[in-house]
Short mmCIF file of C-alpha atoms in Angstrom, two decimals:
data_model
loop_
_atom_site.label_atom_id
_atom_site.label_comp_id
_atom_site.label_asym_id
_atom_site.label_seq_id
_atom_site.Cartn_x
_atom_site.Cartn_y
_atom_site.Cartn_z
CA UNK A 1 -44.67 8.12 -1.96
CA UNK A 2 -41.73 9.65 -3.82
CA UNK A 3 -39.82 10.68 -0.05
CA UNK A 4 -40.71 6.81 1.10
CA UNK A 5 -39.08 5.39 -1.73
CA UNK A 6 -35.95 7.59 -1.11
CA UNK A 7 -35.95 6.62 1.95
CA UNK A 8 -36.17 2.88 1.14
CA UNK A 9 -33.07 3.67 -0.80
CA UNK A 10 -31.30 5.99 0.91
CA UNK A 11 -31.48 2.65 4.00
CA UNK A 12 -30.76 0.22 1.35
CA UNK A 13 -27.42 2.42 0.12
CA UNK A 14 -26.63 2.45 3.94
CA UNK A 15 -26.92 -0.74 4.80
CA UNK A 16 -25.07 -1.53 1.51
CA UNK A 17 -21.91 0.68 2.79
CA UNK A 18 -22.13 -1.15 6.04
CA UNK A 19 -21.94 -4.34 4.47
CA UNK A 20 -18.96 -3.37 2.53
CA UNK A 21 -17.26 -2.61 5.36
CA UNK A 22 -17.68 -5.43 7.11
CA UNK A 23 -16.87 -7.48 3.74
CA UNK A 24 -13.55 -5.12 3.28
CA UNK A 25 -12.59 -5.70 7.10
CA UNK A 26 -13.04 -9.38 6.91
CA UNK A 27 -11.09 -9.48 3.64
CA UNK A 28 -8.15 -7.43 5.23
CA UNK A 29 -8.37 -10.23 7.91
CA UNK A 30 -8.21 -12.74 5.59
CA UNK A 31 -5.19 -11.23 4.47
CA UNK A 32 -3.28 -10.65 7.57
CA UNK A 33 -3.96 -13.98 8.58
CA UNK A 34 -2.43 -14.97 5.24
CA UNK A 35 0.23 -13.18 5.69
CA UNK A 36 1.57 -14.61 9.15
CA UNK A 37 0.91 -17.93 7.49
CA UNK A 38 3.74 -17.16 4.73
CA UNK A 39 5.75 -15.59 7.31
CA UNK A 40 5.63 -18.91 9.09
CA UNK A 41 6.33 -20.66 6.47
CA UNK A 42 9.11 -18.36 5.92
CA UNK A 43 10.69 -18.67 8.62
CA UNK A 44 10.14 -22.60 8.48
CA UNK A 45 12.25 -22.18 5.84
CA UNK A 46 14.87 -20.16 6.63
CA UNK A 47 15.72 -22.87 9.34
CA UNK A 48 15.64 -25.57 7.02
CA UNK A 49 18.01 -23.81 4.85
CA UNK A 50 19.93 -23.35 8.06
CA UNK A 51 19.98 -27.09 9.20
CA UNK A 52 21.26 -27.89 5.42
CA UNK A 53 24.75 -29.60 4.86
CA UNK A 54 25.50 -27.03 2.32
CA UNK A 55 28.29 -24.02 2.76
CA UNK A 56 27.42 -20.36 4.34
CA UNK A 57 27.27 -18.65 0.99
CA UNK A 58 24.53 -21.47 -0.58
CA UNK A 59 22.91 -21.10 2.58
CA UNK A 60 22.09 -17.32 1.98
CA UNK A 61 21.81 -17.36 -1.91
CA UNK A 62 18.93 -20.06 -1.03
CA UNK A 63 17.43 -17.95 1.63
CA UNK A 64 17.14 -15.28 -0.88
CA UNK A 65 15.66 -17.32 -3.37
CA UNK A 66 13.21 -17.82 -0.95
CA UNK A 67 12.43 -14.19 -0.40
CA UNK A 68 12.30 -13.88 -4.11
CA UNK A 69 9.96 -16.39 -4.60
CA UNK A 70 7.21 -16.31 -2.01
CA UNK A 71 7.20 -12.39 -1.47
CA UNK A 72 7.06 -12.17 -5.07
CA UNK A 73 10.22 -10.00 -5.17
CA UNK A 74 11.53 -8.65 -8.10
CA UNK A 75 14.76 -8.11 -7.38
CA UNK A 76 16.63 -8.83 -4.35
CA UNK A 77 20.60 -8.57 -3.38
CA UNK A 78 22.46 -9.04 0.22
CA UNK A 79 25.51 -7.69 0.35
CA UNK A 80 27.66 -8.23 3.63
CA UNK A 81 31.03 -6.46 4.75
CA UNK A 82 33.36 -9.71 5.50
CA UNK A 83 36.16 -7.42 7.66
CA UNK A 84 37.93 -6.09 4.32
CA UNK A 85 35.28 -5.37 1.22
CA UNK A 86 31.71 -5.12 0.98
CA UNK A 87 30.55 -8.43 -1.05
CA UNK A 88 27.77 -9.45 -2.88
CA UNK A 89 26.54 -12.98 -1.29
CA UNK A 90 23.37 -13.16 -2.95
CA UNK A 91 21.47 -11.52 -5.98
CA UNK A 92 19.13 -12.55 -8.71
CA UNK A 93 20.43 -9.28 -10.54
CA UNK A 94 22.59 -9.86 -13.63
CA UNK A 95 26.44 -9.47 -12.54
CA UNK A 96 27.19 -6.71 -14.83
CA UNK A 97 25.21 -4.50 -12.08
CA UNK A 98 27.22 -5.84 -8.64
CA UNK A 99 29.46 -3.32 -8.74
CA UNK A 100 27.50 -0.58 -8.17
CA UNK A 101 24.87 -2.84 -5.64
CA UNK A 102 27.92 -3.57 -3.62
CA UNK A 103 28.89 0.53 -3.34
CA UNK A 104 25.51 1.39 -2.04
CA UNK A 105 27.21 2.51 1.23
CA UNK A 106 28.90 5.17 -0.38
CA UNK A 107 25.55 6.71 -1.98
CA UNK A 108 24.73 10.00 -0.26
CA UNK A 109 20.88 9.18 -0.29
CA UNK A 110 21.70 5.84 2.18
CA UNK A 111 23.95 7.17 4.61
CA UNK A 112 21.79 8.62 6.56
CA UNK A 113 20.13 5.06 6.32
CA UNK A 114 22.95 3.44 7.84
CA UNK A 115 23.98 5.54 10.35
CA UNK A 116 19.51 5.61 11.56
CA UNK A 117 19.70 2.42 11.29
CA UNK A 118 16.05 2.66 9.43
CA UNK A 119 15.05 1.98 5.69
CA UNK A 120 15.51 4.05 2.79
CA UNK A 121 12.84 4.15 -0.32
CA UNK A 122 13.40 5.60 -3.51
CA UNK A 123 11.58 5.86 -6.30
CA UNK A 124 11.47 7.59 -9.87
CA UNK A 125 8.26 9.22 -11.15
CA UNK A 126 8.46 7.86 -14.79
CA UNK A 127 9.90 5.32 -17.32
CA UNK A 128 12.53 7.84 -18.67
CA UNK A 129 14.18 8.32 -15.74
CA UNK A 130 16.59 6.45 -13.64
CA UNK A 131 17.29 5.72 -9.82
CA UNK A 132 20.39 8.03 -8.79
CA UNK A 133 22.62 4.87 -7.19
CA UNK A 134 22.41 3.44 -10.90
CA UNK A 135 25.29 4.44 -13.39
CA UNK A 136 24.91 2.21 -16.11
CA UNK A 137 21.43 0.72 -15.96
CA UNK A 138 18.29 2.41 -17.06
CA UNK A 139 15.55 -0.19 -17.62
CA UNK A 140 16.13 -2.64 -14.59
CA UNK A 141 14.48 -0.92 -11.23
CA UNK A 142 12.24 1.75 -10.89
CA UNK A 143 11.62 2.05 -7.22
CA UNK A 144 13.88 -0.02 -4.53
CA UNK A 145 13.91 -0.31 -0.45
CA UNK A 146 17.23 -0.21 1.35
CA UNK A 147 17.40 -2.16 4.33
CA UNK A 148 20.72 -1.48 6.80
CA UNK A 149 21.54 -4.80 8.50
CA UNK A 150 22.79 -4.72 11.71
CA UNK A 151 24.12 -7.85 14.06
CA UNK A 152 24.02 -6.88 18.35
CA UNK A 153 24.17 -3.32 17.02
CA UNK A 154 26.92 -3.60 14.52
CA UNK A 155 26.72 -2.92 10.96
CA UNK A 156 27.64 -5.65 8.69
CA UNK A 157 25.88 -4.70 4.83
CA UNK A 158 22.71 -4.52 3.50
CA UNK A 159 19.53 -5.62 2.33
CA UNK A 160 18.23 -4.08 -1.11
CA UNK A 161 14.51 -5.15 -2.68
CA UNK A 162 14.00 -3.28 -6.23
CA UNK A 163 10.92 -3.05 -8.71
CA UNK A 164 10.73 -2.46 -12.45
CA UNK A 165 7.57 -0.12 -11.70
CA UNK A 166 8.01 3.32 -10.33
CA UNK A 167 5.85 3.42 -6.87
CA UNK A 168 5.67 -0.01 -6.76
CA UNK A 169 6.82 0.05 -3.22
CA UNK A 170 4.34 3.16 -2.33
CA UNK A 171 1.70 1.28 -0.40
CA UNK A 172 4.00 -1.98 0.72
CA UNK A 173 3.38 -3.15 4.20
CA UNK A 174 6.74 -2.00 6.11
CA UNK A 175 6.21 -4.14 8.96
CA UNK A 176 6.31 -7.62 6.97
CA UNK A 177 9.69 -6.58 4.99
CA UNK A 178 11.05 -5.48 8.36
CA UNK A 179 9.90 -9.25 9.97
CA UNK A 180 11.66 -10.35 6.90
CA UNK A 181 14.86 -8.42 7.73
CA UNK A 182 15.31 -9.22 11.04
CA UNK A 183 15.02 -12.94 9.99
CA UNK A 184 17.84 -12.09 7.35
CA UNK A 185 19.69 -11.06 10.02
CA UNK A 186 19.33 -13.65 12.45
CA UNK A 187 19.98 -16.46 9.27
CA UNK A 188 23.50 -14.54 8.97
CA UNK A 189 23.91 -14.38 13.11
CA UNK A 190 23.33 -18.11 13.29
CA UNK A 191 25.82 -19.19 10.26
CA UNK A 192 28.91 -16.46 10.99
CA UNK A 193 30.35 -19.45 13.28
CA UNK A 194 30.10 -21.94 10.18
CA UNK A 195 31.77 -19.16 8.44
CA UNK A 196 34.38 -18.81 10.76
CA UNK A 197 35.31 -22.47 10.93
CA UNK A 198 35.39 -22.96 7.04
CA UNK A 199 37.83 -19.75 6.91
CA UNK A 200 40.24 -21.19 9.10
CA UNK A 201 40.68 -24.45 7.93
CA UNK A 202 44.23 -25.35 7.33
CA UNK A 203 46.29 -27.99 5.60
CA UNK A 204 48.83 -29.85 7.70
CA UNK A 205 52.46 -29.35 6.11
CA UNK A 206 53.13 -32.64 6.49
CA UNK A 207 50.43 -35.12 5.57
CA UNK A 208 48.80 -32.66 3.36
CA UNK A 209 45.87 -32.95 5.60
CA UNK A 210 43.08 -31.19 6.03
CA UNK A 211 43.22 -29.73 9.76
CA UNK A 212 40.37 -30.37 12.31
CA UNK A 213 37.83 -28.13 11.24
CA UNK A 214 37.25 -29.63 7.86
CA UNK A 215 35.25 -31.93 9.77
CA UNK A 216 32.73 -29.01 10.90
CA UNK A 217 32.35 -27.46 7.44
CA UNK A 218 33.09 -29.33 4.14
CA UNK A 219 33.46 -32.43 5.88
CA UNK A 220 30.26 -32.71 7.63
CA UNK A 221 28.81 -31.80 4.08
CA UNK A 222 29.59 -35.08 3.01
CA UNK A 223 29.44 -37.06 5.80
CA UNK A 224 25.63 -35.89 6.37
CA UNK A 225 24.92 -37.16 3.53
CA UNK A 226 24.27 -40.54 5.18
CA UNK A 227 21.79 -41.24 8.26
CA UNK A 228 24.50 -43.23 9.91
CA UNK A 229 28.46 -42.86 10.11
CA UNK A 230 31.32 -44.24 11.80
CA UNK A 231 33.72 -41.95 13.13
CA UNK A 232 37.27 -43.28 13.91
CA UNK A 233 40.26 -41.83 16.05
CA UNK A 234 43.59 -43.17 16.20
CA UNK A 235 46.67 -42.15 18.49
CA UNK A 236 50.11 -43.05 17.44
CA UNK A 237 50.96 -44.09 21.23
CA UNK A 238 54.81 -44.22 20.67
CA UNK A 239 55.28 -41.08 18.47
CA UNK A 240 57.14 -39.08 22.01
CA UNK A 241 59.39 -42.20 22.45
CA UNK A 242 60.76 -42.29 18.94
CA UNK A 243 60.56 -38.44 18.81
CA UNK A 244 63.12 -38.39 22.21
CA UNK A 245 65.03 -41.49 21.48
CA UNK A 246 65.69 -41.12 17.59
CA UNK A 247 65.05 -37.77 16.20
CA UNK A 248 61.70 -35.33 15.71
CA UNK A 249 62.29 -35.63 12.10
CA UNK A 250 62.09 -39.37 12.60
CA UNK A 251 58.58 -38.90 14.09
CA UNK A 252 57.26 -36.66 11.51
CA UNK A 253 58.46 -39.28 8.74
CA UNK A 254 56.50 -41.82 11.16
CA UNK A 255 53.35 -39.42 10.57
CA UNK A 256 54.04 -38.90 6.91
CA UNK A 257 54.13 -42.46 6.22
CA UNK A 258 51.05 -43.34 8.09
CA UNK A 259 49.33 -40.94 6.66
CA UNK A 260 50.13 -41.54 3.02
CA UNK A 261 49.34 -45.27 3.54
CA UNK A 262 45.89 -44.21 4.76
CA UNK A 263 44.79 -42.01 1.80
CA UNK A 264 45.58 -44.72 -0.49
CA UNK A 265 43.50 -47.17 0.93
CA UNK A 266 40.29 -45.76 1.79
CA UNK A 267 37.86 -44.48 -0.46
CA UNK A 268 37.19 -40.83 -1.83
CA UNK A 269 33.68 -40.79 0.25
CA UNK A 270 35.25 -41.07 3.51
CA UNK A 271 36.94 -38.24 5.19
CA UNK A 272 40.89 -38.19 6.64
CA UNK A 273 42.05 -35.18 8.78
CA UNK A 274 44.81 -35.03 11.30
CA UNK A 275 42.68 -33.89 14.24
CA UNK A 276 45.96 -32.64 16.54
CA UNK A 277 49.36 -33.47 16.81
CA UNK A 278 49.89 -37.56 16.86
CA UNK A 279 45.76 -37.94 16.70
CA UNK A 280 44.17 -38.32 13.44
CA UNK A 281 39.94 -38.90 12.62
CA UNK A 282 38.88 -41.26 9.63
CA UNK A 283 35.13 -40.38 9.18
CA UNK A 284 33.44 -43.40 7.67
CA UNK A 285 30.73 -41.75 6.20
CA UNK A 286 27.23 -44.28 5.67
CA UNK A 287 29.12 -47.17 7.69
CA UNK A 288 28.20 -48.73 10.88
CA UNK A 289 30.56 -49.45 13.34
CA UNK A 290 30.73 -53.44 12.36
CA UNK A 291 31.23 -52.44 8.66
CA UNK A 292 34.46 -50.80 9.97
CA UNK A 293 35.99 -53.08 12.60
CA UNK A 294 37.13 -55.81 9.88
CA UNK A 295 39.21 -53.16 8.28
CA UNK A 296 40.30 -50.70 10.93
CA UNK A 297 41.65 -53.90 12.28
CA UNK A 298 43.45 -54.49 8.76
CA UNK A 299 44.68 -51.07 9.01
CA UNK A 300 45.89 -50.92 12.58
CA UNK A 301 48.03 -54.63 11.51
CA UNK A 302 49.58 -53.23 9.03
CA UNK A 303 50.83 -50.05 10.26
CA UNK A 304 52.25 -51.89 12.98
CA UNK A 305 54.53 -53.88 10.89
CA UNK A 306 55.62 -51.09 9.29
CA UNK A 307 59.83 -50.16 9.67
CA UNK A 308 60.37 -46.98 8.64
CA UNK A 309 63.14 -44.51 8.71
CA UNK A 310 64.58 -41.35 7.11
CA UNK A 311 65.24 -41.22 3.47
CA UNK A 312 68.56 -41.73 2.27
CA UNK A 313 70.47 -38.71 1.62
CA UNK A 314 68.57 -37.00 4.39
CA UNK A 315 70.83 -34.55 7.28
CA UNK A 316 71.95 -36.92 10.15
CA UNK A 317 70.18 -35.38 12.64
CA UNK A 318 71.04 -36.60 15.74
CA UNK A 319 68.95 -37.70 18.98
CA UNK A 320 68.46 -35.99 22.23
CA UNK A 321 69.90 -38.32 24.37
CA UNK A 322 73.91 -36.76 25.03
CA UNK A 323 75.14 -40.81 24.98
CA UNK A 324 73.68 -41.09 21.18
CA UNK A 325 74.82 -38.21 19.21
CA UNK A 326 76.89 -40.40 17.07
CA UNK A 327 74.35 -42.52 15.80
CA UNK A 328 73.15 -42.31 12.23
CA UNK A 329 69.24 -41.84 12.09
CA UNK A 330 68.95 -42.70 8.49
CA UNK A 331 69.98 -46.49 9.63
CA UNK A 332 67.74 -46.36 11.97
CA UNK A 333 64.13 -48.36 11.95
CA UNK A 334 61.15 -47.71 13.73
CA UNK A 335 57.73 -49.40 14.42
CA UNK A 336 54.70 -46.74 15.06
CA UNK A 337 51.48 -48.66 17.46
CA UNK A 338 48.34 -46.85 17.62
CA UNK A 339 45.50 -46.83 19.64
CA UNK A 340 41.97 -46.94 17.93
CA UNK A 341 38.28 -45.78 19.30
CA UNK A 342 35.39 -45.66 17.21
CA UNK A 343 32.19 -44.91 17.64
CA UNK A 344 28.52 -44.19 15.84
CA UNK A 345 27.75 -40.77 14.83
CA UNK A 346 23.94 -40.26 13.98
CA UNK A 347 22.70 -37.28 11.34
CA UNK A 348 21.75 -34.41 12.85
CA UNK A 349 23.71 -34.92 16.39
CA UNK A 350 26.57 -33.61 17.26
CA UNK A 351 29.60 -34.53 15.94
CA UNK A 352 31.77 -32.33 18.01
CA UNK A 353 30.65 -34.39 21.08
CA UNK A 354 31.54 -37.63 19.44
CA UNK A 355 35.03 -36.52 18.51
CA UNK A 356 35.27 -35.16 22.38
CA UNK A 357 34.36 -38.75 23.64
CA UNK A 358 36.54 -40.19 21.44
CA UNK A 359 39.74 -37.91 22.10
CA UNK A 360 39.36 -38.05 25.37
CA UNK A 361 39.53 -41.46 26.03
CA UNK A 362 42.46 -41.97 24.16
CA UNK A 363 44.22 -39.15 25.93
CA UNK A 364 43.14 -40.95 28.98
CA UNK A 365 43.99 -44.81 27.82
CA UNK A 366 47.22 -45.94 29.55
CA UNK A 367 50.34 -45.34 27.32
CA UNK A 368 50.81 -49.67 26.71
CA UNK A 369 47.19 -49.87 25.30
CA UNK A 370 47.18 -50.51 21.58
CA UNK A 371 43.46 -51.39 20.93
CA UNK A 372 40.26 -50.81 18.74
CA UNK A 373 37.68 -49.87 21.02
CA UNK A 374 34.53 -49.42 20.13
CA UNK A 375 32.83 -46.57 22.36
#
């Protein structure tokens, strides 16, 4: 009786175990299917944060909030080489430590990292002592991952995730952080051309304008703000006659003027470039075209009553014609006439392909038209 009741037990215990299994298995199903479901949603986010309004730099530090908060990250810092330094574009780690988060490269134990291409852990084995790569800090991280980041097979910085817990990292899925990389990566792929545009904006010497690719970066920023916009081009149609028949510096007081007379009459929310050469973009940001008409038309009437010349005082510069060099050009008047297009520009379209309708139908207009058009 004794060996059937062992037996009993010994199929119970068994079929226990076997039931575990199954319940562990299921569980660890449970979680992997969790997991792709915060990836997901991870990546949802990361193109949101993309799609935003807001500058490269606020793109990433949000991106790494986001890492921060759903992976339940510690600490986290991306640090990027921008062509001359290696520079610290996001971090929830107290600034007195960037120094020595942005010199990881030079730290014996990741150059191997960096040059393999694969991650680097490190880890300390108790509370009294310190990860090598930190000089000043001794209570902060315990254990960290280092993460080379690579774009088309070039290396441009680094991803670093740190713990306040030695080991804490020991049994860490790899895979997920390395999904979590490459979407780092592809975040900083897809912005570099934002970057590039809002590096190489310019302001025109004369007008004090912003140059045409203010409209791509900070300008878009505000004019996204609304669902609906009015964009507005203007040629000054005459600027080559008065430039041959007068005197270039005659033309570029033409500009100045126009351009002076524009900033003070149009509000702070709407955005003024000079898009290239005698073309200039008024961006009438949360205005539909009819909104507009009334007072692009003021506009256009008033700069074409304008008679301006050069300042008193100013060098006699003379024209090009060989029958006028005596003539003084600070006696002399001129009248600009511009040609206007406008058209809608919709949230989340793109812009670049309105301003390319507009410019090129004003490059294409005949040289007597001095309209508004509305395209």
């Amino acid at each position: 009786m004794i060996i059937g009741v062992a037996v009993v037990l010994v199929i119970i215990v068994i079929i226990l175990v076997i039931y575990n299994i199954k319940i562990s298995k299921k569980i660890q199903k449970f979680k992997n299917i969790n997991q792709k479901i915060t990836n997901l949603q991870v990546v949802q986010d990361f193109m949101n944060t993309i799609g935003e309004t807001s500058s490269v730099d606020e793109k990433i530090k949000k991106i790494n909030e986001i890492l921060i908060e759903k992976y339940e990250i510690k600490y986290s810092t991306i640090v990027v080489f921008n062509g001359a330094e290696y520079e610290i574009k996001a971090s929830n780690v107290d600034e007195r430590h960037w120094e020595s988060l942005k010199s990881l490269q030079d730290v014996d134990m990741f150059k191997d990292s960096i040059q393999t291409a694969t991650p680097k852990y490190v880890t300390v084995n108790s509370e009294s002592e310190r990860l090598p790569y930190q000089k000043m800090e001794f209570g902060r991280a315990k254990s960290a991952i280092f993460f080379p980041l690579y774009i088309d097979n070039v290396y441009i910085g680094y991803w670093i995730i740190e713990s306040g817990t030695p080991h804490d990292f020991d049994n860490v899925d790899t895979t997920v952080l390395e999904v979590i990389k490459d979407n780092i990566v592809s975040v900083l792929k897809t912005v570099v051309h934002q970057k590039t545009l809002e590096s190489i904006v310019r302001t025109d010497l004369f007008t004090g304008l912003h140059s045409e690719e203010y409209l791509y970066g900070e300008g878009k920023k505000i004019i996204d703000q609304y669902t609906i916009s009015t964009i507005c081009m203007f040629r000054i149609v005459n600027i080559e006659e008065i430039n041959k028949k007068y005197c270039r510096e005659l033309g570029n007081e033409v500009i100045k003027e126009i351009s002076r007379y524009i900033q003070d009459n149009i509000s702070d929310d709407y955005v003024f470039v000079r898009y290239m050469g005698p073309k200039f973009v008024i961006a009438f940001s949360g205005v539909d075209t009819e909104g507009v008409a009334s007072f692009i038309n003021d506009i256009k009437e008033y700069i074409e009553q304008m008679k301006i010349s050069l300042p008193e005082g100013t060098e006699n510069y003379t024209t090009e014609e060989p029958s006028d060099k005596n003539i003084d050009m600070t006696k002399q008047q001129v009248t600009p006439i511009i040609n206007v297009a406008i058209s809608s520009y919709y949230k989340g379209t793109g812009l670049e392909e309105v301003l390319k309708k507009l410019e090129e139908y004003l490059d294409n207009a005949d040289k007597n038209e001095s309209d508004i058009t509305n395209i």
